[in-house]
């Protein structure tokens, strides 16, 4: 059930009182607090079990509010904000005095975005301030793309959940270091590299040139309970069946060229042919395979173009070593 006007007013009241509100965005659900209330911001870290050094994104109601939160905005950052907001693009800029260090993990930069979801925008308008929000999952696990996912992840740790239906994009925003006129991508996401380059009029600098520290980009992230292994597409069926034969409960993310191929495994999800469909469904597929009791998920990477870059990034992290969390 989509949030009503009275739900939005109630949620704004919870934020004003220092509480936590889960809110839908076009990418994933966020766990929001008043960005200017350090105690409320600290509660986010407790609820998620997230180390306090991991910076959060401040969500604002429109590009016209950008200068309330940051300083020294390069012309390129303004161009990107005007072009892509509201939308799945996060800009890292120099922190303005309104942003407490609790929200930035002690950094002098802050990540800001305007979410493209009517419920999020209504909440930001009703509240009037900035809402700092990471994805509304426990630290290291799969991001929620429905209100039910949020409840399953966080239970009573969240004071109020705004339901805005399933998220359209399905993977998190693209994070760009926009502190200079040579922006770099820190995390691939819903806005593609190709989209950014079309607006900038030149290729993006390779990530290695960024001097911005990116805490919170652990090798293992976005991980389901089941172990994830990535294999070459042509080996997907054979590897999955071999593991199942050895007694594992195997879940398979079956990608397009193999759609319809019968696989002797515990559970098979046929991935949509379009990258947008794959991104939208990705976290739900991982959750579903967990719920079906899989202990191993076998997948292969999509072509790393467009949204394929973000999907591949999340799958690699889902398959990353678990010890480093
Ligand atoms: O789509 C999204 O971005 C979602 C929705 C809720 O907006 N949010 C999200 O937040 O994915 P979170 O906290 O799960 O990931 C934000 C990441 C951090 O892990 C960190 O890597 C990066 O943003 N980040 C935040 N502030 C930063 C900063 N000042 N400098 C560099 N990276 C930063
Ligand atoms: Mg997250």
Short mmCIF file of C-alpha atoms and ligand atoms in Angstrom, two decimals:
data_model
loop_
_atom_site.label_atom_id
_atom_site.label_comp_id
_atom_site.label_asym_id
_atom_site.label_seq_id
_atom_site.Cartn_x
_atom_site.Cartn_y
_atom_site.Cartn_z
CA UNK A 1 0.00 0.00 0.00
CA UNK A 2 1.48 3.30 -1.08
CA UNK A 3 1.97 5.94 1.61
CA UNK A 4 -0.87 8.45 2.09
CA UNK A 5 -0.56 12.17 2.84
CA UNK A 6 -1.16 11.47 6.51
CA UNK A 7 1.61 8.82 6.45
CA UNK A 8 3.95 11.45 5.00
CA UNK A 9 3.01 13.96 7.71
CA UNK A 10 3.52 11.32 10.37
CA UNK A 11 6.92 10.40 8.91
CA UNK A 12 7.98 14.07 8.85
CA UNK A 13 6.99 14.27 12.54
CA UNK A 14 9.09 11.19 13.33
CA UNK A 15 12.10 12.83 11.63
CA UNK A 16 11.55 16.07 13.59
CA UNK A 17 11.42 14.06 16.82
CA UNK A 18 14.80 12.44 16.08
CA UNK A 19 13.39 9.11 14.87
CA UNK A 20 14.18 6.86 11.92
CA UNK A 21 11.96 6.60 8.84
CA UNK A 22 12.41 4.09 6.03
CA UNK A 23 11.62 5.77 2.74
CA UNK A 24 11.22 4.52 -0.81
CA UNK A 25 13.48 5.96 -3.51
CA UNK A 26 13.74 5.02 -7.18
CA UNK A 27 16.93 3.02 -6.44
CA UNK A 28 16.48 1.16 -3.12
CA UNK A 29 14.75 1.93 0.19
CA UNK A 30 16.67 4.26 2.51
CA UNK A 31 16.84 4.44 6.31
CA UNK A 32 16.38 8.15 6.95
CA UNK A 33 17.08 10.57 9.79
CA UNK A 34 17.20 14.35 10.13
CA UNK A 35 20.62 15.13 8.60
CA UNK A 36 21.15 17.98 11.09
CA UNK A 37 20.50 15.91 14.20
CA UNK A 38 23.71 14.08 15.22
CA UNK A 39 21.91 11.83 17.74
CA UNK A 40 19.38 10.72 15.10
CA UNK A 41 22.19 10.15 12.60
CA UNK A 42 24.00 7.97 15.15
CA UNK A 43 20.86 5.84 15.54
CA UNK A 44 21.12 4.95 11.84
CA UNK A 45 24.53 3.37 12.42
CA UNK A 46 23.20 1.42 15.41
CA UNK A 47 20.13 0.18 13.52
CA UNK A 48 22.23 -1.02 10.58
CA UNK A 49 25.18 -2.31 12.56
CA UNK A 50 27.30 -0.08 10.32
CA UNK A 51 30.72 1.26 11.34
CA UNK A 52 30.43 5.01 12.12
CA UNK A 53 33.27 5.83 9.71
CA UNK A 54 31.07 4.98 6.71
CA UNK A 55 29.63 8.20 5.28
CA UNK A 56 25.94 8.63 4.44
CA UNK A 57 24.11 10.32 1.58
CA UNK A 58 22.11 13.48 2.38
CA UNK A 59 18.85 13.48 0.41
CA UNK A 60 17.45 16.89 -0.49
CA UNK A 61 14.21 18.05 -2.11
CA UNK A 62 15.65 19.74 -5.20
CA UNK A 63 18.81 20.98 -6.93
CA UNK A 64 17.91 24.51 -5.78
CA UNK A 65 18.75 23.46 -2.19
CA UNK A 66 22.26 22.20 -3.03
CA UNK A 67 24.06 25.28 -1.72
CA UNK A 68 22.42 24.89 1.69
CA UNK A 69 24.47 21.71 2.24
CA UNK A 70 27.76 22.06 0.35
CA UNK A 71 30.33 24.68 -0.58
CA UNK A 72 32.59 25.39 -3.56
CA UNK A 73 30.36 23.79 -6.19
CA UNK A 74 32.29 23.43 -9.48
CA UNK A 75 30.40 24.31 -12.68
CA UNK A 76 30.51 20.65 -13.73
CA UNK A 77 28.76 19.54 -10.53
CA UNK A 78 26.02 22.07 -11.14
CA UNK A 79 25.59 20.85 -14.70
CA UNK A 80 25.24 17.24 -13.50
CA UNK A 81 22.82 18.21 -10.72
CA UNK A 82 20.64 20.20 -13.08
CA UNK A 83 20.63 17.46 -15.66
CA UNK A 84 20.17 14.33 -13.54
CA UNK A 85 18.17 15.45 -10.47
CA UNK A 86 15.82 14.17 -9.34
CA UNK A 87 17.51 10.88 -10.20
CA UNK A 88 19.94 8.11 -9.25
CA UNK A 89 23.06 10.29 -9.17
CA UNK A 90 24.91 11.19 -5.95
CA UNK A 91 27.43 14.03 -5.98
CA UNK A 92 30.30 14.15 -3.49
CA UNK A 93 31.15 17.79 -2.77
CA UNK A 94 32.75 19.86 0.01
CA UNK A 95 30.72 19.68 3.21
CA UNK A 96 28.80 22.79 4.27
CA UNK A 97 28.56 23.72 7.99
CA UNK A 98 24.97 22.39 8.26
CA UNK A 99 26.16 18.81 7.75
CA UNK A 100 27.40 17.23 10.98
CA UNK A 101 30.56 15.13 10.86
CA UNK A 102 28.48 12.17 12.16
CA UNK A 103 26.79 12.05 8.73
CA UNK A 104 30.04 12.12 6.75
CA UNK A 105 32.04 9.66 8.83
CA UNK A 106 34.30 12.57 9.77
CA UNK A 107 35.03 13.55 6.14
CA UNK A 108 35.14 17.14 4.90
CA UNK A 109 33.12 16.06 1.87
CA UNK A 110 29.46 15.09 1.76
CA UNK A 111 27.42 12.99 -0.66
CA UNK A 112 24.14 14.60 -1.80
CA UNK A 113 21.29 13.52 -4.04
CA UNK A 114 17.69 14.31 -4.97
CA UNK A 115 15.73 11.03 -5.16
CA UNK A 116 13.25 10.55 -7.99
CA UNK A 117 10.33 9.06 -6.11
CA UNK A 118 7.06 10.88 -5.36
CA UNK A 119 6.90 9.58 -1.76
CA UNK A 120 10.51 10.58 -1.02
CA UNK A 121 10.00 14.01 -2.57
CA UNK A 122 6.74 14.50 -0.64
CA UNK A 123 8.53 13.57 2.60
CA UNK A 124 11.42 15.95 1.87
CA UNK A 125 8.93 18.76 1.10
CA UNK A 126 6.87 18.10 4.26
CA UNK A 127 9.97 17.81 6.45
CA UNK A 128 11.73 20.80 4.90
CA UNK A 129 15.29 19.72 5.73
CA UNK A 130 17.79 17.15 4.52
CA UNK A 131 17.37 13.44 5.20
CA UNK A 132 20.51 11.42 5.59
CA UNK A 133 19.88 7.84 4.51
CA UNK A 134 21.90 4.76 3.71
CA UNK A 135 20.20 1.75 2.15
CA UNK A 136 17.78 0.31 4.72
CA UNK A 137 19.51 -3.06 5.19
CA UNK A 138 21.72 -4.55 7.88
CA UNK A 139 25.38 -3.72 7.22
CA UNK A 140 26.82 -5.79 4.35
CA UNK A 141 23.57 -7.46 3.29
CA UNK A 142 21.30 -7.06 0.28
CA UNK A 143 19.62 -3.66 -0.16
CA UNK A 144 15.82 -3.61 0.20
CA UNK A 145 13.68 -2.85 -2.84
CA UNK A 146 10.26 -3.25 -1.17
CA UNK A 147 8.78 -2.09 2.14
CA UNK A 148 8.49 -5.76 3.20
CA UNK A 149 12.24 -6.20 2.63
CA UNK A 150 12.86 -3.25 4.98
CA UNK A 151 10.67 -4.77 7.70
CA UNK A 152 12.43 -8.12 7.30
CA UNK A 153 15.86 -6.45 7.53
CA UNK A 154 15.32 -3.93 10.31
CA UNK A 155 12.15 -4.87 12.20
CA UNK A 156 11.63 -2.64 15.23
CA UNK A 157 14.87 -0.74 14.68
CA UNK A 158 12.97 1.59 12.35
CA UNK A 159 10.25 3.84 13.79
CA UNK A 160 8.13 4.19 10.66
CA UNK A 161 8.16 2.60 7.18
CA UNK A 162 6.79 4.56 4.23
CA UNK A 163 5.63 2.16 1.52
CA UNK A 164 6.18 3.42 -2.03
CA UNK A 165 5.91 0.10 -3.84
CA UNK A 166 8.81 -1.74 -5.47
CA UNK A 167 11.81 0.39 -6.52
CA UNK A 168 12.00 1.18 -10.25
CA UNK A 169 15.79 1.19 -10.72
CA UNK A 170 16.69 -1.53 -8.22
CA UNK A 171 20.39 -0.77 -7.75
CA UNK A 172 21.82 2.17 -5.81
CA UNK A 173 22.71 5.57 -7.22
CA UNK A 174 25.87 6.30 -9.17
CA UNK A 175 28.29 8.15 -6.89
CA UNK A 176 30.46 10.79 -8.55
CA UNK A 177 33.32 12.70 -6.96
CA UNK A 178 32.31 16.16 -8.20
CA UNK A 179 34.73 18.16 -6.05
CA UNK A 180 36.69 19.18 -9.16
CA UNK A 181 35.79 19.90 -12.77
CA UNK A 182 37.15 16.43 -13.65
CA UNK A 183 34.51 14.19 -12.06
CA UNK A 184 35.15 10.50 -11.43
CA UNK A 185 32.75 7.65 -10.72
CA UNK A 186 33.23 6.22 -7.21
CA UNK A 187 30.38 3.67 -7.46
CA UNK A 188 28.56 2.66 -10.65
CA UNK A 189 24.77 2.84 -10.34
CA UNK A 190 21.48 3.88 -11.86
CA UNK A 191 22.91 6.68 -14.04
CA UNK A 192 25.22 5.07 -16.56
CA UNK A 193 28.74 6.15 -17.48
CA UNK A 194 27.43 6.68 -21.02
CA UNK A 195 24.66 9.03 -19.72
CA UNK A 196 27.23 11.04 -17.76
CA UNK A 197 29.67 11.30 -20.65
CA UNK A 198 26.90 12.45 -23.00
CA UNK A 199 26.15 15.38 -20.67
CA UNK A 200 29.78 16.18 -19.89
CA UNK A 201 30.77 16.02 -23.56
CA UNK A 202 33.95 14.08 -22.78
CA UNK A 203 35.00 10.69 -21.37
CA UNK A 204 35.09 10.37 -17.58
CA UNK A 205 38.45 10.18 -15.88
CA UNK A 206 39.36 6.63 -14.82
CA UNK A 207 38.50 6.02 -11.13
CA UNK A 208 42.16 5.77 -10.08
CA UNK A 209 42.61 9.53 -10.50
CA UNK A 210 40.20 10.36 -7.68
CA UNK A 211 41.85 11.36 -4.43
CA UNK A 212 38.58 11.14 -2.50
CA UNK A 213 38.55 8.46 0.18
CA UNK A 214 35.62 6.10 -0.16
CA UNK A 215 35.06 4.38 3.16
CA UNK A 216 32.30 1.81 3.05
CA UNK A 217 33.30 0.17 -0.22
CA UNK A 218 34.17 -3.21 1.27
CA UNK A 219 34.88 -6.19 -0.98
CA UNK A 220 31.90 -7.98 0.58
CA UNK A 221 28.70 -5.98 0.39
CA UNK A 222 25.22 -6.48 -1.01
CA UNK A 223 25.61 -10.11 0.03
CA UNK A 224 22.81 -12.65 0.50
CA UNK A 225 23.15 -15.33 3.19
CA UNK A 226 24.02 -17.93 0.54
CA UNK A 227 27.56 -17.93 -0.79
CA UNK A 228 27.76 -16.42 -4.29
CA UNK A 229 30.12 -17.72 -6.97
CA UNK A 230 30.64 -16.12 -10.36
CA UNK A 231 31.47 -18.29 -13.35
CA UNK A 232 31.89 -17.78 -17.10
CA UNK A 233 28.44 -17.75 -18.78
CA UNK A 234 29.16 -20.91 -20.81
CA UNK A 235 30.03 -22.79 -17.58
CA UNK A 236 27.01 -21.64 -15.59
CA UNK A 237 24.82 -24.71 -16.05
CA UNK A 238 27.63 -27.25 -15.71
CA UNK A 239 29.05 -25.66 -12.53
CA UNK A 240 25.62 -25.30 -10.95
CA UNK A 241 24.74 -28.93 -11.63
CA UNK A 242 28.13 -30.14 -10.37
CA UNK A 243 27.68 -28.29 -7.05
CA UNK A 244 24.11 -29.57 -6.69
CA UNK A 245 25.34 -33.12 -7.30
CA UNK A 246 27.87 -32.65 -4.50
CA UNK A 247 24.96 -32.06 -2.13
CA UNK A 248 24.69 -28.27 -2.03
CA UNK A 249 21.36 -26.49 -2.39
CA UNK A 250 22.18 -24.48 -5.50
CA UNK A 251 20.36 -21.40 -6.74
CA UNK A 252 21.03 -20.22 -10.28
CA UNK A 253 20.71 -16.76 -11.84
CA UNK A 254 20.17 -17.89 -15.41
CA UNK A 255 21.16 -15.15 -17.85
CA UNK A 256 19.60 -14.47 -21.27
CA UNK A 257 21.50 -16.68 -23.75
CA UNK A 258 20.66 -19.66 -21.53
CA UNK A 259 17.05 -18.72 -20.80
CA UNK A 260 14.87 -21.78 -20.87
CA UNK A 261 17.80 -24.19 -20.44
CA UNK A 262 16.81 -26.89 -17.97
CA UNK A 263 19.13 -26.89 -14.93
CA UNK A 264 19.25 -29.62 -12.28
CA UNK A 265 19.52 -27.28 -9.31
CA UNK A 266 17.52 -26.44 -6.18
CA UNK A 267 16.13 -23.14 -7.54
CA UNK A 268 16.47 -21.27 -10.82
CA UNK A 269 15.69 -17.61 -11.49
CA UNK A 270 15.54 -16.55 -15.12
CA UNK A 271 17.07 -13.10 -15.33
CA UNK A 272 15.18 -10.58 -17.53
CA UNK A 273 16.73 -9.95 -20.94
CA UNK A 274 16.92 -6.16 -20.47
CA UNK A 275 19.60 -4.72 -18.18
CA UNK A 276 16.97 -2.42 -16.65
CA UNK A 277 14.85 -5.46 -15.79
CA UNK A 278 17.87 -7.30 -14.39
CA UNK A 279 18.86 -4.32 -12.21
CA UNK A 280 15.28 -3.85 -10.99
CA UNK A 281 15.03 -7.49 -10.01
CA UNK A 282 18.58 -8.26 -8.83
CA UNK A 283 18.23 -7.83 -5.06
CA UNK A 284 14.81 -9.48 -5.05
CA UNK A 285 16.27 -12.51 -6.86
CA UNK A 286 19.07 -12.83 -4.29
CA UNK A 287 16.57 -12.53 -1.43
CA UNK A 288 14.25 -15.08 -3.05
CA UNK A 289 17.07 -17.61 -3.44
CA UNK A 290 17.99 -17.11 0.23
CA UNK A 291 14.36 -17.64 1.22
CA UNK A 292 14.20 -20.85 -0.79
CA UNK A 293 17.04 -22.21 1.33
CA UNK A 294 19.89 -22.07 -1.16
CA UNK A 295 23.37 -22.28 0.32
CA UNK A 296 25.14 -21.46 -2.94
CA UNK A 297 24.14 -19.03 -5.70
CA UNK A 298 25.80 -19.46 -9.09
CA UNK A 299 25.72 -16.49 -11.47
CA UNK A 300 27.67 -14.93 -14.30
CA UNK A 301 28.34 -11.27 -15.01
CA UNK A 302 26.41 -9.32 -17.64
CA UNK A 303 28.28 -7.32 -20.29
CA UNK A 304 29.72 -4.33 -18.43
CA UNK A 305 28.04 -1.57 -20.40
CA UNK A 306 25.24 0.74 -19.34
CA UNK A 307 23.47 -0.65 -16.27
CA UNK A 308 25.51 -3.85 -16.71
CA UNK A 309 28.38 -2.06 -14.95
CA UNK A 310 26.36 -1.54 -11.76
CA UNK A 311 24.92 -5.08 -11.86
CA UNK A 312 28.40 -6.58 -12.28
CA UNK A 313 29.76 -4.40 -9.44
CA UNK A 314 27.03 -5.63 -7.05
CA UNK A 315 27.45 -9.28 -8.08
CA UNK A 316 31.22 -9.09 -7.57
CA UNK A 317 30.70 -7.63 -4.10
CA UNK A 318 28.02 -10.21 -3.30
CA UNK A 319 30.65 -12.82 -4.19
CA UNK A 320 33.43 -11.02 -2.30
CA UNK A 321 35.31 -12.48 0.66
CA UNK A 322 33.10 -12.50 3.75
CA UNK A 323 35.79 -12.17 6.35
CA UNK A 324 36.37 -8.46 5.71
CA UNK A 325 33.26 -6.87 7.23
O1 LIG B 1 20.72 4.89 -4.18
C1 LIG B 1 21.35 5.16 -3.17
O2 LIG B 1 22.43 5.77 -3.20
C2 LIG B 1 20.75 4.72 -1.82
C3 LIG B 1 19.44 5.47 -1.62
C4 LIG B 1 18.82 5.20 -0.28
O3 LIG B 1 19.65 6.84 -1.81
N1 LIG B 1 21.66 4.97 -0.76
C5 LIG B 1 22.79 4.26 -0.56
O4 LIG B 1 23.47 4.61 0.59
O5 LIG B 1 23.19 3.39 -1.32
P1 LIG B 1 24.62 3.72 1.22
O6 LIG B 1 24.94 4.36 2.53
O7 LIG B 1 24.23 2.32 1.26
O8 LIG B 1 25.84 3.94 0.28
C6 LIG B 1 26.39 5.24 0.20
C7 LIG B 1 27.85 5.16 -0.11
C8 LIG B 1 28.76 4.87 1.08
O9 LIG B 1 28.93 3.50 1.31
C9 LIG B 1 30.06 5.51 0.65
O10 LIG B 1 30.81 4.56 -0.07
C10 LIG B 1 29.61 6.61 -0.30
O11 LIG B 1 28.26 6.47 -0.50
N2 LIG B 1 29.82 7.96 0.27
C11 LIG B 1 29.00 8.67 1.06
N3 LIG B 1 29.54 9.85 1.41
C12 LIG B 1 30.75 9.90 0.80
C13 LIG B 1 31.80 10.86 0.78
N4 LIG B 1 31.72 12.00 1.43
N5 LIG B 1 32.89 10.56 0.06
C14 LIG B 1 32.97 9.39 -0.63
N6 LIG B 1 32.00 8.45 -0.65
C15 LIG B 1 30.92 8.69 0.07
MG1 LIG B 2 24.16 0.29 1.22
#
